PDB file of C-alpha atoms in Angstrom:
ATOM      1  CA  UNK M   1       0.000   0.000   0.000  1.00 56.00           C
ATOM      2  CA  UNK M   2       2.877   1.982   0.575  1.00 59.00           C
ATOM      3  CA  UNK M   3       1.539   4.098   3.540  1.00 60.00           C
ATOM      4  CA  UNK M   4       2.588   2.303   6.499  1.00 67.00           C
ATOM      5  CA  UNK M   5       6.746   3.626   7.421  1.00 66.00           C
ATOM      6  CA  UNK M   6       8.252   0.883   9.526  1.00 69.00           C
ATOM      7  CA  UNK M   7      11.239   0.505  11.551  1.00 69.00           C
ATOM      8  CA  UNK M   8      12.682  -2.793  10.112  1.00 73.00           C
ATOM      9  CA  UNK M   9      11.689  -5.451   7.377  1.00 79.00           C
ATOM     10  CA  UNK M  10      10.972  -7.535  10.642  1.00 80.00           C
ATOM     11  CA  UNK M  11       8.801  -4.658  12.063  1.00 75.00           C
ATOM     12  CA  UNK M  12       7.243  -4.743   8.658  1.00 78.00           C
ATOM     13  CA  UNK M  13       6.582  -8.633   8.858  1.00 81.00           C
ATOM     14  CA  UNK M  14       5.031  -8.420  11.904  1.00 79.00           C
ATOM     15  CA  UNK M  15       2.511  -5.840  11.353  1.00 74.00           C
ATOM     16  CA  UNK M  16       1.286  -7.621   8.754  1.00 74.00           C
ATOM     17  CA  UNK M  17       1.153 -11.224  10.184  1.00 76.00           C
ATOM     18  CA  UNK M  18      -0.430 -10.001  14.059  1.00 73.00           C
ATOM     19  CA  UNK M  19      -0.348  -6.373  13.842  1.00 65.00           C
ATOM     20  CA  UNK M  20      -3.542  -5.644  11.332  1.00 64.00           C
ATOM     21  CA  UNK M  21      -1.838  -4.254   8.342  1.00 66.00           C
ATOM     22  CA  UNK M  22      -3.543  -6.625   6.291  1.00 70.00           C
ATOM     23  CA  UNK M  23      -6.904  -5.565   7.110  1.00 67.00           C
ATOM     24  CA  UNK M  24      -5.843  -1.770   7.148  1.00 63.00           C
ATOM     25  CA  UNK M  25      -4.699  -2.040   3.159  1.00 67.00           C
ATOM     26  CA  UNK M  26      -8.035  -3.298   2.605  1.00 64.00           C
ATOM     27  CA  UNK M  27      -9.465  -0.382   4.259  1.00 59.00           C
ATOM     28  CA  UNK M  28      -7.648   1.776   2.668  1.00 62.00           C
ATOM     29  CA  UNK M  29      -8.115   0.450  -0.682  1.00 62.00           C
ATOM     30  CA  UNK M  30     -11.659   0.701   0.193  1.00 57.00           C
ATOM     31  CA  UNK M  31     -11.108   4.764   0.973  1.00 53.00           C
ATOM     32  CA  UNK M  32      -9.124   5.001  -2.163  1.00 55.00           C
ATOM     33  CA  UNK M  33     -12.457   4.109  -4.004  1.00 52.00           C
ATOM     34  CA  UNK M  34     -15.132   6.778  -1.610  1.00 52.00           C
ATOM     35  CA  UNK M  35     -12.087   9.101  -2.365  1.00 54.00           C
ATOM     36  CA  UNK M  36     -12.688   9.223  -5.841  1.00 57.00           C
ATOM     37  CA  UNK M  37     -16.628   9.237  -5.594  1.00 50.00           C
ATOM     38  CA  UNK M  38     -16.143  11.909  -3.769  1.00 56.00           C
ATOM     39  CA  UNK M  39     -14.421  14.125  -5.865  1.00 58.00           C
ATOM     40  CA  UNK M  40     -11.039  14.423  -3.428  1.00 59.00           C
ATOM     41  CA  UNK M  41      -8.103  14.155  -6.175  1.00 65.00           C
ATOM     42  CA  UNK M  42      -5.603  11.910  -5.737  1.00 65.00           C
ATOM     43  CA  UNK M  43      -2.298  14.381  -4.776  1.00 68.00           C
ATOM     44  CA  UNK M  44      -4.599  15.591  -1.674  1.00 67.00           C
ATOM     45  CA  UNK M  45      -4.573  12.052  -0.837  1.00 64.00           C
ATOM     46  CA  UNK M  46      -0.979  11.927  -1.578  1.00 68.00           C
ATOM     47  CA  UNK M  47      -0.448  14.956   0.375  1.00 69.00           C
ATOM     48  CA  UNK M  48      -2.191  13.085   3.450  1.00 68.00           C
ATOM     49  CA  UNK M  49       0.312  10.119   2.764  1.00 69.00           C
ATOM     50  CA  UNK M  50       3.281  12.783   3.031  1.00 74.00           C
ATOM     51  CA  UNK M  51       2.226  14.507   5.835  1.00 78.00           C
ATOM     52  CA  UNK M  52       1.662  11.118   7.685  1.00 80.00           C
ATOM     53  CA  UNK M  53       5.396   9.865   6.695  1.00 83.00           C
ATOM     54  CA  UNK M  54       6.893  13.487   7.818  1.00 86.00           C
ATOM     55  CA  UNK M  55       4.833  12.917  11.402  1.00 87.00           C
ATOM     56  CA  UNK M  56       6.544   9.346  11.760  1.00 87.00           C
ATOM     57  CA  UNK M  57       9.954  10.011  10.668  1.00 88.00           C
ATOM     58  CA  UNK M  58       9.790  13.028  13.434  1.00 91.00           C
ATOM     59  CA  UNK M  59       8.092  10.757  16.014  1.00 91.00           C
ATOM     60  CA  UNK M  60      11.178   8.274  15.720  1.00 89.00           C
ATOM     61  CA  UNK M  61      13.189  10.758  15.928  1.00 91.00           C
ATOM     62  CA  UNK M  62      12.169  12.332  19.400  1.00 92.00           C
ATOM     63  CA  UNK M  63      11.528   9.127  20.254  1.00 91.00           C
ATOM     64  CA  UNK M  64      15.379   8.208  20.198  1.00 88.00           C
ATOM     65  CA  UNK M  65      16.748  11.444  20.853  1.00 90.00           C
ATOM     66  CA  UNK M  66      14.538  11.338  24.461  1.00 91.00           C
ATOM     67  CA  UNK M  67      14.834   7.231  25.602  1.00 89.00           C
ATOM     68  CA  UNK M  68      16.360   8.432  28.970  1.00 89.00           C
ATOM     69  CA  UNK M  69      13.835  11.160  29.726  1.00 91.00           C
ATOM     70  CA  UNK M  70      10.721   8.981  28.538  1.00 92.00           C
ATOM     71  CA  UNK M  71      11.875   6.182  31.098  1.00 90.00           C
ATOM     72  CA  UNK M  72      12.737   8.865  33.933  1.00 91.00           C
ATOM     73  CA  UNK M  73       8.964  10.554  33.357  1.00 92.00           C
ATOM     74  CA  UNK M  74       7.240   6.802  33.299  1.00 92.00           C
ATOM     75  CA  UNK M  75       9.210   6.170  36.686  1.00 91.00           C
ATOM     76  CA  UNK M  76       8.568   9.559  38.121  1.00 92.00           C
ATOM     77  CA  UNK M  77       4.768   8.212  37.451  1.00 91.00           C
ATOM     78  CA  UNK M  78       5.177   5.213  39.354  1.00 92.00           C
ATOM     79  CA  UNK M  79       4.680   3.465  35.154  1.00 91.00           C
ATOM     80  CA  UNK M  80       6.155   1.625  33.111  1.00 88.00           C
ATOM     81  CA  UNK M  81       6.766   2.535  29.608  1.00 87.00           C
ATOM     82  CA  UNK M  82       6.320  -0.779  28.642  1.00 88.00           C
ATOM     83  CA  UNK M  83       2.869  -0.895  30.102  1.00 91.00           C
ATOM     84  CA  UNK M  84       2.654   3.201  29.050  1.00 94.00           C
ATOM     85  CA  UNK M  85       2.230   5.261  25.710  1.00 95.00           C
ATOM     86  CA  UNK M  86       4.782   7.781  24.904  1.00 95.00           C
ATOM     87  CA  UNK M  87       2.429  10.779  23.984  1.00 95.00           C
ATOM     88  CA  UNK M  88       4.448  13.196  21.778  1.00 95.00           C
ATOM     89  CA  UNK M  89       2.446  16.373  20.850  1.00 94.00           C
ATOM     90  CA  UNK M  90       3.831  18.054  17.758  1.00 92.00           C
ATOM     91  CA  UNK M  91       1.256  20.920  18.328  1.00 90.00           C
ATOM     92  CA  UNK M  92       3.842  23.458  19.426  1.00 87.00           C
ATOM     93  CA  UNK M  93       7.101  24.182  18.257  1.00 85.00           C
ATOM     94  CA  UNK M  94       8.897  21.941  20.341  1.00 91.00           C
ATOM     95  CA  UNK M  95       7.240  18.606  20.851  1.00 92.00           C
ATOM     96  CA  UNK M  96       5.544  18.146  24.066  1.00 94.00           C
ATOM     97  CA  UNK M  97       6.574  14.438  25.265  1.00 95.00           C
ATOM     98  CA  UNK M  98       3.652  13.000  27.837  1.00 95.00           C
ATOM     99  CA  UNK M  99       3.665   9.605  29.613  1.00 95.00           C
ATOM    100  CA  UNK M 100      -0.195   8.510  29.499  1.00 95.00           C
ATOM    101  CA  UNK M 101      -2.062   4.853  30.248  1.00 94.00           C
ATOM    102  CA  UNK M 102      -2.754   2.985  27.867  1.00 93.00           C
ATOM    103  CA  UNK M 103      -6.465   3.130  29.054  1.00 93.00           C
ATOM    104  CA  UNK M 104      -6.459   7.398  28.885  1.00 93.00           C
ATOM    105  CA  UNK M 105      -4.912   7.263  24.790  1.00 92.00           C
ATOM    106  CA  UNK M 106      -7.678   4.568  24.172  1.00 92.00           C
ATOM    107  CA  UNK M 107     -10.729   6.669  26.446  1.00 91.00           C
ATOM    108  CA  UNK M 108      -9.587   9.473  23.788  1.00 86.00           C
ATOM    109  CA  UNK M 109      -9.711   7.104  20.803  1.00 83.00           C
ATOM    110  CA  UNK M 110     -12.624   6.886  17.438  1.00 81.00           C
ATOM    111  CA  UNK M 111     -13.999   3.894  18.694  1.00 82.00           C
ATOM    112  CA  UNK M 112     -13.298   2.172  15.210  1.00 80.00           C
ATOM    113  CA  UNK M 113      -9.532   2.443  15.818  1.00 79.00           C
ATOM    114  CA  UNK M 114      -9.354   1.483  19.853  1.00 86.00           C
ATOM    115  CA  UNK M 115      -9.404  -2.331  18.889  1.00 89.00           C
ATOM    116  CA  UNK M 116      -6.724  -1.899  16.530  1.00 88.00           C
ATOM    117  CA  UNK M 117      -5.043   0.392  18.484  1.00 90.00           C
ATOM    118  CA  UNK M 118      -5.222  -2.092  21.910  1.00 92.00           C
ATOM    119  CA  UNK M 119      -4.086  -4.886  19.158  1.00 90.00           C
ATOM    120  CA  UNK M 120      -0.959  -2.740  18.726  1.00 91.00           C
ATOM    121  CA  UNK M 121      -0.595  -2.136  22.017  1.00 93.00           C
ATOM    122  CA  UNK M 122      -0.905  -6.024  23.552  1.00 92.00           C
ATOM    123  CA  UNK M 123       1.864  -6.796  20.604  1.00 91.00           C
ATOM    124  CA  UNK M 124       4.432  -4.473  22.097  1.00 91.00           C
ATOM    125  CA  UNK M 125       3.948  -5.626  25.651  1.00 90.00           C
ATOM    126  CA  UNK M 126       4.700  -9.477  24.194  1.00 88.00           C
ATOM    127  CA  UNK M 127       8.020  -8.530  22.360  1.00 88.00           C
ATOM    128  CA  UNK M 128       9.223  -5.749  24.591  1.00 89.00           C
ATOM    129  CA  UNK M 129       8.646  -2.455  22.771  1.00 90.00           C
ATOM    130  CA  UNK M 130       7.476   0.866  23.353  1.00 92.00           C
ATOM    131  CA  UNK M 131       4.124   2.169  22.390  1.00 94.00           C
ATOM    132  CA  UNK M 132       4.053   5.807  21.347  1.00 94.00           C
ATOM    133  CA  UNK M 133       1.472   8.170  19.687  1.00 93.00           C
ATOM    134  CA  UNK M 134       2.604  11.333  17.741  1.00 93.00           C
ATOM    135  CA  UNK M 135      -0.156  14.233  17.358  1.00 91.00           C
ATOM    136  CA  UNK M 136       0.433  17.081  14.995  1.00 89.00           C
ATOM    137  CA  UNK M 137      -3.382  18.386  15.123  1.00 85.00           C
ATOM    138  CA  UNK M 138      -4.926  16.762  12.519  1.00 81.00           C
ATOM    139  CA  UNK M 139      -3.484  13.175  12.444  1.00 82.00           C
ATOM    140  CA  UNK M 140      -2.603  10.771  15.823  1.00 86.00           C
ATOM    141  CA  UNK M 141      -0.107   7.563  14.326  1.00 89.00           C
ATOM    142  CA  UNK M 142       0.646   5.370  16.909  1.00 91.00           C
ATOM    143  CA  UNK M 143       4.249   4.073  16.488  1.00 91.00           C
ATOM    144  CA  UNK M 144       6.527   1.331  17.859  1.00 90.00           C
ATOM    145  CA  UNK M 145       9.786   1.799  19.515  1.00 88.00           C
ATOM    146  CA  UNK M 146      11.288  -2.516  19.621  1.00 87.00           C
ATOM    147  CA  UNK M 147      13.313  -3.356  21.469  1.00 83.00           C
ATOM    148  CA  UNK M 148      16.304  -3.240  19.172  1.00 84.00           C
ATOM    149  CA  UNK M 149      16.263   0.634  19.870  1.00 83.00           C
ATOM    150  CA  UNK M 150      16.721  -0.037  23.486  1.00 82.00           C
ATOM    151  CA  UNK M 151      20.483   1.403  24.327  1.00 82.00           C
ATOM    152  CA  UNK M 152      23.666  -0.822  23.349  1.00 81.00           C
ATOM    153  CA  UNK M 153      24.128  -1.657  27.351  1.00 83.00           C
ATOM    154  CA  UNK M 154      20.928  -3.725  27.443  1.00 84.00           C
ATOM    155  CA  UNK M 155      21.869  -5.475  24.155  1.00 81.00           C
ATOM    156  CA  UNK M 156      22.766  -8.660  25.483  1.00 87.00           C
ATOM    157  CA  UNK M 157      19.216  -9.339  26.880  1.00 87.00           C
ATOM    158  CA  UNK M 158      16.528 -11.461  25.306  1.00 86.00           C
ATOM    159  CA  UNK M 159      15.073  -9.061  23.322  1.00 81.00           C
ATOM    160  CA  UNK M 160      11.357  -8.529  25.188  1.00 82.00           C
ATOM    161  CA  UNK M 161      13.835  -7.305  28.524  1.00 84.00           C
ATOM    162  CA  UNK M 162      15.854  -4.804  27.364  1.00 86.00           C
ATOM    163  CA  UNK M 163      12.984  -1.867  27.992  1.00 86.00           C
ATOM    164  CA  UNK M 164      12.283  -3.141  31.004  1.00 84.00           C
ATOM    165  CA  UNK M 165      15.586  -3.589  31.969  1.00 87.00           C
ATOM    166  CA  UNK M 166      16.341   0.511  30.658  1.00 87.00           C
ATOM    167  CA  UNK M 167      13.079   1.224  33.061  1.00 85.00           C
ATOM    168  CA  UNK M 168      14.538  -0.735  36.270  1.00 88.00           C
ATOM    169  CA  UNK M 169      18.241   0.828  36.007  1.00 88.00           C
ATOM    170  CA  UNK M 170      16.270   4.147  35.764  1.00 87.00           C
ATOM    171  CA  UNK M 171      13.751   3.497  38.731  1.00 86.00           C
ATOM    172  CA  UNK M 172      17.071   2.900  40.812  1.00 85.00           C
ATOM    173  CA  UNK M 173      18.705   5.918  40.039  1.00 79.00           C
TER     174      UNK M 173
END
């Protein structure tokens, strides 16, 4: 479909096989089609597609620039950002990073994307990575930190520990 921007091939894999992607590109393909009978040209829709790849390539960004001080805020919390979403508001000029339940992103949710989004949400716990939503106003995209991006010192750990791991050495400091 060539909308989705992902981390890793492997990333890509698994989105597809338990994350929903499947059933997303046949939503999308279905939009594609009420796009046109409604009138909406294709380069706003490409546009859209743009915009959404500018707000994930930033979201990764702060998200790796900002590991330490996401863990320190989840621990200040009493959370884990394991167990957490990593709430980056793009709103302002600088982004806005916020530590929020799972439960409080998914109260503020469409209701036709809080399955999906719990879905996403339940696969990251499993394999160890961080949940994160970036908001620039008009679009949310909920993004996935693995645990590959967790800092070389936790590297030798089964791969579904080394966030928690970053958390605990964090919560003892």
């Amino acid at each position: 479909c060539k909308r989705a921007t992902y981390c890793s091939k492997e990333c890509q894999r698994r989105d597809w096989k338990e994350g929903g992607h499947k059933t997303r590109c046949k939503m999308m393909r279905t939009m594609d089609i009420q796009t046109k009978e409604e009138g909406r040209s294709k380069a706003a829709s490409k546009r859209a597609g743009m915009a959404e790849k500018q707000l994930s390539a930033a979201g990764s960004e702060v998200l790796l620039n900002n590991t330490y001080n996401i863990m320190l805020q989840a621990s200040l919390r009493g959370m884990n950002a394991l167990d957490s979403v990593v709430f980056i508001d793009f709103t302002s000029l600088k982004p806005k990073i916020v530590i929020i339940t799972q439960e409080e992103f998914l109260a503020d949710t469409a209701e036709e994307g809080r399955d999906h989004h719990a879905s996403i949400f339940e696969r990251n716990r499993r394999s160890g990575a961080i949940s994160a939503a970036c908001c620039n106003g008009t679009h949310v995209l909920v993004k996935t930190l693995p645990a590959e991006s967790a800092p070389i010192a936790f590297g030798h750990l089964p791969r579904e520990r080394r966030w928690r791991a970053a958390q605990e050495r964090v919560d003892t400091e």
